[in-house]
Coordinates of C-alpha atoms in Angstrom, one line a residue:
M1 CA 5.6 -17.9 -79.8
K2 CA 3.1 -15.7 -80.7
N3 CA 4.1 -13.0 -77.7
R4 CA 8.2 -13.0 -80.1
M5 CA 6.2 -12.4 -83.1
V6 CA 4.7 -9.5 -81.8
L7 CA 7.5 -8.0 -80.1
W8 CA 9.1 -8.4 -83.7
T9 CA 6.3 -6.6 -85.2
A10 CA 6.8 -3.1 -83.1
L11 CA 10.7 -2.9 -82.9
T12 CA 9.7 -3.4 -86.6
V13 CA 7.2 -0.3 -87.2
A14 CA 9.3 1.2 -84.6
A15 CA 12.2 1.5 -86.3
A16 CA 11.1 2.5 -89.6
C17 CA 9.1 5.2 -88.0
I18 CA 12.6 6.6 -86.3
C19 CA 14.2 5.7 -89.5
S20 CA 11.3 7.2 -91.4
G21 CA 10.5 10.3 -89.8
C22 CA 7.1 9.0 -88.2
G23 CA 5.7 9.7 -91.8
M24 CA 3.4 7.0 -90.8
S25 CA -0.1 6.7 -92.0
R26 CA -2.4 7.5 -88.8
D27 CA -3.9 3.3 -89.0
V28 CA -0.6 2.1 -88.9
G29 CA 0.3 4.5 -85.9
S30 CA -3.0 3.4 -83.7
V31 CA -1.8 -0.6 -84.4
S32 CA 1.6 0.0 -83.1
V33 CA 0.4 1.7 -80.1
Q34 CA -2.0 -1.2 -79.4
E35 CA 0.4 -3.6 -80.2
S36 CA 3.2 -2.0 -78.0
E37 CA 0.4 -1.1 -75.6
T38 CA 0.0 -5.3 -75.4
E39 CA 3.2 -5.9 -75.1
A40 CA 4.0 -4.0 -72.3
K41 CA 1.2 -5.9 -70.4
V42 CA 2.4 -8.8 -70.8
Q43 CA 6.7 -8.6 -70.8
P44 CA 7.6 -8.7 -67.3
Q45 CA 9.1 -5.8 -65.6
T46 CA 12.7 -6.5 -65.1
S47 CA 14.4 -3.2 -65.2
A48 CA 13.9 1.2 -64.9
P49 CA 10.7 2.2 -67.3
V50 CA 12.6 4.5 -70.2
V51 CA 10.4 8.0 -71.0
P52 CA 10.4 8.5 -74.4
E53 CA 12.4 11.3 -75.7
S54 CA 8.6 13.5 -76.6
E55 CA 8.1 12.9 -73.1
T56 CA 11.2 14.7 -72.4
E57 CA 10.8 17.7 -75.2
T58 CA 7.1 17.9 -73.6
E59 CA 8.3 18.6 -69.4
T60 CA 7.2 21.7 -67.4
P61 CA 9.8 24.1 -67.9
K62 CA 12.8 24.3 -64.3
L63 CA 11.6 27.1 -61.9
I64 CA 14.7 29.5 -62.4
T65 CA 14.6 31.6 -59.0
S66 CA 15.9 35.3 -58.8
V67 CA 16.4 36.3 -62.6
E68 CA 18.5 39.2 -63.6
Y69 CA 17.3 42.1 -65.9
T70 CA 19.1 44.3 -67.4
S71 CA 17.1 47.1 -69.7
K72 CA 17.3 47.4 -73.2
D73 CA 19.9 50.7 -72.6
G74 CA 22.1 49.5 -70.2
T75 CA 20.7 52.2 -67.5
V76 CA 19.3 50.1 -64.7
K77 CA 19.0 46.2 -63.6
I78 CA 16.9 44.6 -61.6
T79 CA 16.1 41.4 -60.3
L80 CA 13.0 39.6 -60.9
P81 CA 11.3 36.6 -58.7
D82 CA 11.7 33.6 -61.1
N83 CA 11.1 33.6 -65.1
T84 CA 7.8 33.5 -64.9
W85 CA 8.2 37.2 -65.2
K86 CA 7.5 38.3 -68.4
V87 CA 8.9 42.3 -70.1
T88 CA 6.0 44.7 -71.3
Q89 CA 7.8 47.2 -71.6
D90 CA 11.1 48.5 -71.5
A91 CA 11.4 52.4 -71.9
D92 CA 13.4 54.9 -70.2
E93 CA 10.3 56.7 -68.5
M94 CA 8.5 53.8 -67.9
R95 CA 9.1 49.5 -67.6
V96 CA 6.5 47.4 -66.9
F97 CA 7.6 43.8 -65.1
S98 CA 4.7 41.3 -65.4
S99 CA 3.3 38.0 -63.8
G100 CA -0.2 36.9 -65.0
S101 CA -2.4 38.9 -63.2
D102 CA -0.9 38.0 -59.5
A103 CA 1.4 41.0 -59.5
M104 CA 3.2 43.5 -61.8
I105 CA 6.3 46.1 -61.0
N106 CA 6.8 49.7 -62.7
I107 CA 9.7 51.6 -63.3
V108 CA 9.4 55.5 -63.4
H109 CA 12.3 57.2 -64.3
A110 CA 11.8 61.4 -64.4
S111 CA 14.7 63.1 -66.0
T112 CA 13.1 66.6 -67.0
E113 CA 11.3 69.1 -64.9
S114 CA 7.8 68.8 -65.9
A115 CA 8.1 65.0 -65.0
M116 CA 9.6 66.0 -62.2
K117 CA 7.4 68.4 -61.2
T118 CA 4.8 65.1 -61.2
L119 CA 5.8 62.0 -59.7
S120 CA 4.2 59.8 -57.8
V121 CA 5.8 59.1 -54.2
Q122 CA 4.9 60.6 -51.2
T123 CA 7.6 62.1 -49.1
S124 CA 6.3 62.1 -45.5
R125 CA 4.1 59.1 -43.4
E126 CA 1.9 61.9 -43.6
D127 CA 1.4 63.2 -46.6
L128 CA 0.4 59.3 -48.1
E129 CA -1.9 59.5 -45.4
A130 CA -3.2 62.3 -46.6
A131 CA -3.0 61.1 -50.1
L132 CA -5.1 58.2 -48.8
T133 CA -7.6 59.2 -47.3
R134 CA -8.5 61.6 -50.2
Q135 CA -8.8 58.2 -52.6
Y136 CA -10.0 56.1 -49.8
S137 CA -13.2 58.1 -47.4
D138 CA -12.6 55.1 -44.4
T139 CA -9.3 54.9 -42.7
N140 CA -9.8 51.2 -42.1
A141 CA -9.8 50.8 -46.1
Y142 CA -5.8 50.9 -46.1
D143 CA -3.2 49.9 -43.5
I144 CA 0.2 51.7 -43.8
Q145 CA 2.4 48.9 -43.1
S146 CA 6.0 50.3 -43.0
F147 CA 7.5 54.0 -44.6
E148 CA 10.9 54.9 -44.4
Q149 CA 13.1 57.8 -44.8
S150 CA 16.7 58.6 -45.2
T151 CA 19.2 60.8 -47.3
V152 CA 22.4 60.1 -48.7
S153 CA 24.3 63.4 -50.2
T154 CA 21.5 65.1 -52.5
V155 CA 19.7 61.6 -52.9
N156 CA 16.3 61.9 -50.8
I157 CA 15.3 57.9 -50.7
Y158 CA 12.0 56.6 -49.6
R159 CA 10.2 53.6 -49.1
Y160 CA 7.0 52.0 -48.4
V161 CA 4.8 49.8 -47.9
V162 CA 0.6 49.8 -48.0
K163 CA -1.6 47.2 -47.9
Y164 CA -5.3 47.4 -49.2
N165 CA -8.8 46.6 -47.8
A166 CA -11.3 47.9 -49.1
A167 CA -13.6 46.4 -51.2
A168 CA -13.4 48.3 -54.6
R169 CA -9.5 47.8 -54.1
M170 CA -7.0 47.3 -57.3
W171 CA -4.5 45.3 -55.5
A172 CA -3.5 43.6 -51.9
Y173 CA -0.3 45.1 -51.8
S174 CA 1.9 48.4 -53.1
V175 CA 5.8 48.2 -52.5
T176 CA 7.0 51.5 -53.2
Y177 CA 10.7 52.4 -53.4
G178 CA 11.6 56.1 -54.5
I179 CA 14.5 57.0 -55.6
V180 CA 14.9 61.4 -55.8
A181 CA 18.0 64.1 -56.1
P182 CA 17.6 67.0 -57.4
D183 CA 18.5 66.7 -61.5
Q184 CA 16.2 63.1 -61.9
A185 CA 14.1 60.6 -60.4
Y186 CA 13.8 56.7 -60.2
V187 CA 10.1 55.5 -58.8
I188 CA 9.6 51.7 -58.8
T189 CA 5.8 50.5 -58.0
G190 CA 5.6 46.6 -57.1
T191 CA 1.6 45.7 -56.5
V192 CA 0.6 42.4 -55.4
T193 CA -3.6 41.2 -56.4
D194 CA -3.8 38.8 -53.6
D195 CA -3.4 38.9 -49.8
N196 CA 0.0 37.0 -50.4
A197 CA 2.5 37.1 -48.1
T198 CA 4.7 34.5 -50.3
L199 CA 4.6 36.9 -53.3
L200 CA 4.4 40.1 -51.3
K201 CA 8.1 39.4 -49.9
A202 CA 9.6 38.5 -53.6
V203 CA 8.0 41.3 -54.9
E204 CA 9.5 43.4 -51.8
D205 CA 13.0 41.7 -52.2
S206 CA 13.0 42.7 -56.6
V207 CA 12.0 46.0 -55.8
D208 CA 14.4 46.2 -53.4
S209 CA 17.5 45.8 -55.8
F210 CA 16.5 48.1 -58.5
T211 CA 20.3 49.8 -58.8
V212 CA 21.4 52.4 -61.7
L213 CA 24.2 51.2 -63.4
K214 CA 25.2 54.2 -65.6
D215 CA 24.9 57.4 -63.0
E216 CA 28.2 57.3 -60.1
E217 CA 25.6 59.1 -57.7
L218 CA 22.6 57.1 -57.7
R219 CA 24.6 53.3 -58.2
N220 CA 26.3 54.3 -55.1
V221 CA 22.0 54.6 -53.1
T222 CA 20.7 51.8 -55.1
G223 CA 20.7 47.9 -54.9
A224 CA 19.6 47.3 -51.7
P225 CA 16.2 47.4 -49.1
L226 CA 16.8 50.5 -46.7
S227 CA 18.1 50.5 -43.0
G228 CA 16.4 50.3 -40.7
T229 CA 12.0 51.8 -40.2
T230 CA 13.0 54.9 -38.6
T231 CA 11.9 58.3 -40.9
V232 CA 14.4 61.0 -41.1
Q233 CA 12.8 64.4 -41.9
T234 CA 15.4 66.2 -44.1
P235 CA 15.5 70.5 -45.0
D236 CA 15.0 69.4 -48.5
N237 CA 11.1 67.1 -47.9
A238 CA 10.2 69.4 -44.6
T239 CA 6.7 69.7 -44.6
S240 CA 5.4 72.9 -45.5
S241 CA 3.9 74.2 -41.8
Q242 CA 7.5 73.6 -40.7
E243 CA 9.1 75.6 -43.4
T244 CA 6.8 77.8 -42.7
S245 CA 7.6 77.4 -38.8
S246 CA 11.1 79.1 -40.5
L247 CA 9.8 81.6 -42.2
K248 CA 12.4 85.2 -42.2
P249 CA 9.9 88.0 -43.6
Y250 CA 12.6 90.4 -45.2
S251 CA 12.9 94.5 -43.6
A252 CA 12.7 95.7 -47.5
A253 CA 11.7 93.6 -51.1
T254 CA 14.4 92.4 -53.1
T255 CA 14.3 91.8 -57.0
L256 CA 16.2 88.2 -57.8
Y257 CA 15.5 86.6 -61.5
V258 CA 14.1 83.2 -62.4
N259 CA 16.7 80.9 -63.9
D260 CA 13.8 77.7 -65.1
T261 CA 10.5 77.8 -65.8
V262 CA 8.8 77.5 -62.2
N263 CA 5.5 77.5 -60.8
V264 CA 5.0 79.8 -57.7
R265 CA 2.9 78.4 -54.7
S266 CA 0.4 79.1 -52.6
G267 CA 2.1 77.8 -49.3
P268 CA 6.2 76.5 -49.0
G269 CA 5.8 73.2 -50.1
T270 CA 4.8 70.7 -53.7
D271 CA 1.7 69.8 -52.1
T272 CA 0.4 73.3 -51.8
D273 CA -2.1 74.7 -55.2
I274 CA 0.0 77.1 -58.0
I275 CA -1.2 80.7 -57.9
G276 CA 1.4 81.8 -61.1
G277 CA 4.4 80.9 -62.7
Y278 CA 7.1 82.7 -64.1
A279 CA 9.8 81.9 -67.7
P280 CA 13.5 81.8 -67.4
G281 CA 14.8 85.2 -66.9
D282 CA 12.5 87.1 -65.5
P283 CA 12.2 89.5 -62.4
V284 CA 10.7 88.3 -58.9
M285 CA 10.5 90.1 -56.4
V286 CA 11.0 88.4 -53.2
I287 CA 10.3 89.8 -49.9
G288 CA 11.2 86.8 -47.4
E289 CA 12.6 83.5 -47.3
T290 CA 11.8 80.0 -45.8
N291 CA 14.9 76.9 -45.2
N292 CA 13.8 76.0 -49.1
W293 CA 11.3 78.4 -50.4
Y294 CA 11.6 82.1 -50.9
Q295 CA 8.4 84.3 -50.1
V296 CA 7.6 86.5 -53.5
S297 CA 4.8 89.3 -54.5
I298 CA 3.1 88.5 -57.1
N299 CA 0.0 90.2 -58.7
G300 CA -0.9 91.4 -54.9
E301 CA -0.6 88.3 -53.3
T302 CA 2.2 86.3 -51.4
G303 CA 3.3 83.3 -52.7
Y304 CA 6.7 80.8 -52.8
I305 CA 9.0 79.9 -55.4
R306 CA 12.5 76.8 -54.2
K307 CA 15.2 78.8 -54.1
D308 CA 17.1 76.7 -56.9
F309 CA 14.9 78.6 -59.0
L310 CA 16.5 81.6 -58.7
T311 CA 19.1 83.9 -59.0
N312 CA 20.7 86.9 -58.3
N313 CA 22.0 86.7 -61.5
A314 CA 20.2 88.9 -64.0
N315 CA 22.3 87.9 -67.0
A316 CA 22.6 84.4 -66.2
A317 CA 18.9 84.3 -65.7
Q318 CA 18.6 86.0 -69.2
Q319 CA 21.2 83.9 -71.1
T320 CA 19.5 81.0 -69.6
N321 CA 16.1 82.9 -70.6
A322 CA 17.4 82.7 -74.4
Q323 CA 18.8 79.5 -74.6
A324 CA 15.4 78.2 -73.4
S325 CA 13.7 80.5 -76.2
S326 CA 15.7 78.2 -79.0
D327 CA 14.3 74.9 -76.8
E328 CA 11.3 75.5 -77.0
A329 CA 11.3 77.1 -81.4
A330 CA 13.0 73.8 -81.8
G331 CA 11.3 70.8 -79.6
E332 CA 7.9 72.0 -78.3
S333 CA 6.2 72.3 -81.6
I334 CA 7.9 69.0 -82.9
S335 CA 6.5 67.3 -79.7
A336 CA 2.6 68.8 -80.0
Y337 CA -0.4 66.9 -79.4
N338 CA -3.5 67.7 -80.4
Y339 CA -6.6 66.4 -79.2
G340 CA -8.8 65.9 -82.8
S341 CA -11.9 67.5 -80.4
S342 CA -11.7 71.1 -78.4
V343 CA -11.6 71.5 -74.4
T344 CA -12.6 74.5 -72.9
M345 CA -9.9 76.0 -69.9
Y346 CA -9.7 79.2 -67.8
A347 CA -7.1 81.5 -67.4
T348 CA -5.9 82.2 -63.5
D349 CA -4.0 85.4 -64.6
G350 CA -3.6 87.7 -67.5
V351 CA -1.5 86.0 -70.2
N352 CA -0.4 86.3 -73.5
I353 CA -1.5 84.2 -76.2
R354 CA 1.8 83.3 -78.2
S355 CA 2.3 82.5 -81.7
Q356 CA 4.9 80.5 -81.2
P357 CA 5.3 77.7 -77.8
S358 CA 7.8 80.2 -76.6
T359 CA 7.9 83.8 -74.8
S360 CA 10.3 84.8 -76.5
S361 CA 7.9 84.6 -79.8
D362 CA 5.3 87.5 -81.1
V363 CA 2.6 87.8 -78.6
S364 CA -1.0 87.4 -81.1
G365 CA -3.8 88.2 -78.4
A366 CA -4.6 88.4 -74.8
V367 CA -7.2 86.7 -71.8
N368 CA -8.2 88.4 -68.9
S369 CA -8.4 86.3 -65.6
G370 CA -11.6 84.3 -65.9
T371 CA -11.6 83.9 -69.3
A372 CA -12.9 80.7 -70.8
V373 CA -10.6 79.0 -73.5
T374 CA -10.6 76.6 -76.7
V375 CA -7.4 74.0 -75.9
V376 CA -7.7 72.2 -79.2
G377 CA -3.9 70.4 -78.0
E378 CA -0.1 70.6 -76.3
T379 CA 2.8 70.5 -75.9
D380 CA 5.1 69.6 -72.9
N381 CA 4.7 72.8 -71.4
W382 CA 2.3 74.7 -73.9
F383 CA -1.4 74.4 -74.8
I384 CA -2.7 75.2 -77.8
V385 CA -5.7 77.6 -78.1
S386 CA -7.7 78.0 -81.0
T387 CA -8.1 82.8 -81.5
G388 CA -10.9 82.7 -83.6
S389 CA -8.3 83.1 -86.2
G390 CA -5.8 80.3 -85.8
T391 CA -4.1 78.7 -82.9
G392 CA -1.1 80.5 -80.3
Y393 CA -0.1 79.0 -77.7
I394 CA -0.4 80.0 -73.8
S395 CA 1.7 78.6 -71.1
K396 CA 0.4 76.1 -69.0
S397 CA 0.7 77.7 -65.4
Y398 CA -1.8 80.2 -66.7
L399 CA -4.8 77.6 -67.5
S400 CA -6.7 76.2 -65.6
S401 CA -9.0 73.5 -65.8
S402 CA -11.3 74.7 -63.1
A403 CA -14.0 77.1 -64.1
P404 CA -13.6 80.6 -62.1
A405 CA -16.5 80.7 -58.2
A406 CA -18.7 82.9 -60.1
S407 CA -19.0 81.0 -64.0
S408 CA -22.0 79.9 -64.8
D409 CA -21.3 76.4 -65.4
G410 CA -20.9 74.7 -62.6
G411 CA -17.5 75.6 -61.1
S412 CA -15.0 73.7 -60.6
A413 CA -14.3 70.0 -61.7
S414 CA -16.6 67.3 -59.1
S415 CA -13.2 64.4 -57.7
S416 CA -16.3 62.1 -57.8
G417 CA -17.2 59.9 -60.8
G418 CA -17.4 56.3 -61.8
S419 CA -20.4 56.9 -64.4
S420 CA -21.7 58.4 -66.9
G421 CA -24.7 60.7 -67.4
S422 CA -25.8 63.6 -69.2
S423 CA -23.8 66.0 -69.8
S424 CA -24.6 69.9 -68.0
G425 CA -21.6 71.0 -65.6
G426 CA -19.1 72.4 -69.4
S427 CA -16.0 70.5 -70.0
G428 CA -12.2 70.8 -69.8
A429 CA -9.2 69.0 -69.5
L430 CA -6.9 67.5 -66.2
T431 CA -3.4 66.3 -66.3
G432 CA -2.5 64.0 -63.7
T433 CA -0.9 60.7 -62.5
V434 CA -3.1 57.4 -62.8
T435 CA -2.9 55.9 -58.8
S436 CA -5.9 52.8 -60.3
S437 CA -8.0 52.0 -62.9
T438 CA -10.8 49.5 -63.8
A439 CA -12.7 48.5 -66.8
D440 CA -14.5 52.1 -67.3
T441 CA -13.2 54.0 -64.8
I442 CA -9.5 55.5 -64.0
T443 CA -8.5 57.3 -60.9
L444 CA -5.6 59.5 -60.9
T445 CA -3.9 62.5 -58.9
G446 CA -3.7 65.8 -60.9
D447 CA -1.4 68.2 -61.3
D448 CA -3.6 70.6 -59.0
G449 CA -3.6 68.6 -55.9
N450 CA -6.8 66.6 -55.9
I451 CA -7.9 63.2 -56.6
Y452 CA -10.4 62.8 -59.7
T453 CA -12.5 59.2 -60.7
I454 CA -13.5 59.6 -63.7
Y455 CA -15.7 57.5 -66.2
T456 CA -13.8 56.0 -69.1
G457 CA -16.4 53.8 -70.9
E458 CA -16.5 55.6 -74.0
A459 CA -13.2 57.5 -74.1
D460 CA -10.9 57.8 -77.0
I461 CA -8.3 56.0 -75.1
T462 CA -4.4 57.1 -76.8
T463 CA -1.8 55.3 -74.8
T464 CA 1.2 52.1 -75.9
S465 CA -0.1 49.4 -72.7
G466 CA -3.5 50.5 -71.5
L467 CA -4.0 52.3 -68.8
Y468 CA -2.0 51.8 -65.4
S469 CA -1.1 53.5 -61.8
G470 CA 2.1 55.7 -63.1
L471 CA 1.1 56.1 -66.1
Y472 CA 1.0 60.7 -66.5
V473 CA -2.1 61.4 -69.2
S474 CA -4.1 64.1 -70.3
V475 CA -7.9 63.6 -70.0
G476 CA -10.5 66.0 -71.6
Y477 CA -14.3 65.8 -69.6
T478 CA -17.4 67.1 -69.2
Q479 CA -18.8 67.2 -65.8
N480 CA -22.3 65.6 -65.8
S481 CA -25.9 66.8 -64.1
D482 CA -25.0 64.9 -60.5
G483 CA -21.6 66.2 -60.7
S484 CA -19.9 63.0 -61.9
L485 CA -16.7 63.1 -64.6
S486 CA -17.2 61.2 -68.1
A487 CA -13.9 61.4 -70.4
S488 CA -13.9 62.4 -74.0
Y489 CA -10.1 61.0 -74.6
V490 CA -7.2 59.6 -72.2
S491 CA -3.9 60.3 -73.6
G492 CA -0.7 59.4 -72.5

């Protein structure tokens, strides 16, 4: 009889709880729990227990694999490994997906000339080996597990996997998938923090699933992994040594015209040094050619310009120049970024200072080769410089962060670093792509082709999503007495 009374009391309290939304005092709730526990001990188990509704609601969410994600602008899609992955950035130039701290996938879209020139993708196994060697002096610190390369129509495709063994590594594996067309490119990079073969396979499958949706040519070559493992060397990505072997000197020089802003390189390859530059419409003295490059004469030096940047139609080049000047005058100053402080750079050749970021604007001054210039900001293609009486503009092609060999401030910037120290080697600025980062350092591949490790512990960092692999940045630095570099600012 007593047990029946206890049961009746428990059921009455439970019914009141359901009807009133459990709006009872803590003491009453405590009593009902104790009574129901007592009843559970004495009542025989005659059927399967009923799971309370509240427990059902708090069950661990079901793991869903192969989650397809389409970008907000509808231009690309990718299949993520599962629904634990988060979208941390979705912009055309950079999309970022992460699975906590275990793995990350970045999608970089280059759609401008300047972005195309700074792509973080290696176009041959040899170039990848050289880049890794610059980063790690010990060849046992890394292992290139695969390198695949092919060409479909005008699109070059690269895919490679690197395992990192170095103690100072940021991750255990990186997977890179590059789709490079003449006027745009996508580079998808997946990284795995730990030596986890299962997670690596999931990231590889996700990277390979990347698909372009709104560009017909790129859509036809994306969305599936490359077949085979043979590296195919094509003329468009031949190495500078292969290009040099095909050199055909002209018996007499000829004049061609620049159809876009272009760098002049020391050799027929994008991995060689920049020794000058031309603006759209400029005449160029051509003295020979390789498969994909013209050999040119510039200020008494021999250099190379990619063939697709020169034309024999002077009128077309001048029209391009006029349009470029109009675009620059209308847009460059709007996208200007002021550093907030000044950095010192050096003229690589005699160059004019312009009143606006345009080759058609007035010349307000000039500097000689090797002259130190105070830079206070930048636009897409121009540095903003202090002239003493105001500001002017110098094309980025003509300024370098490295001092001339005879300079009293210790010469070019060192690529070593990682700790702060007293400043004794001058200051400068770098632009390049971050390849790795720690709490207080970044390693980046500079636009000059060199690898830099820079201390950032005291820097003013202005980026939207922190410092991560694949981010293109501008860095102001001071050179310390031990040759290391300390950043004053990092923007990207």
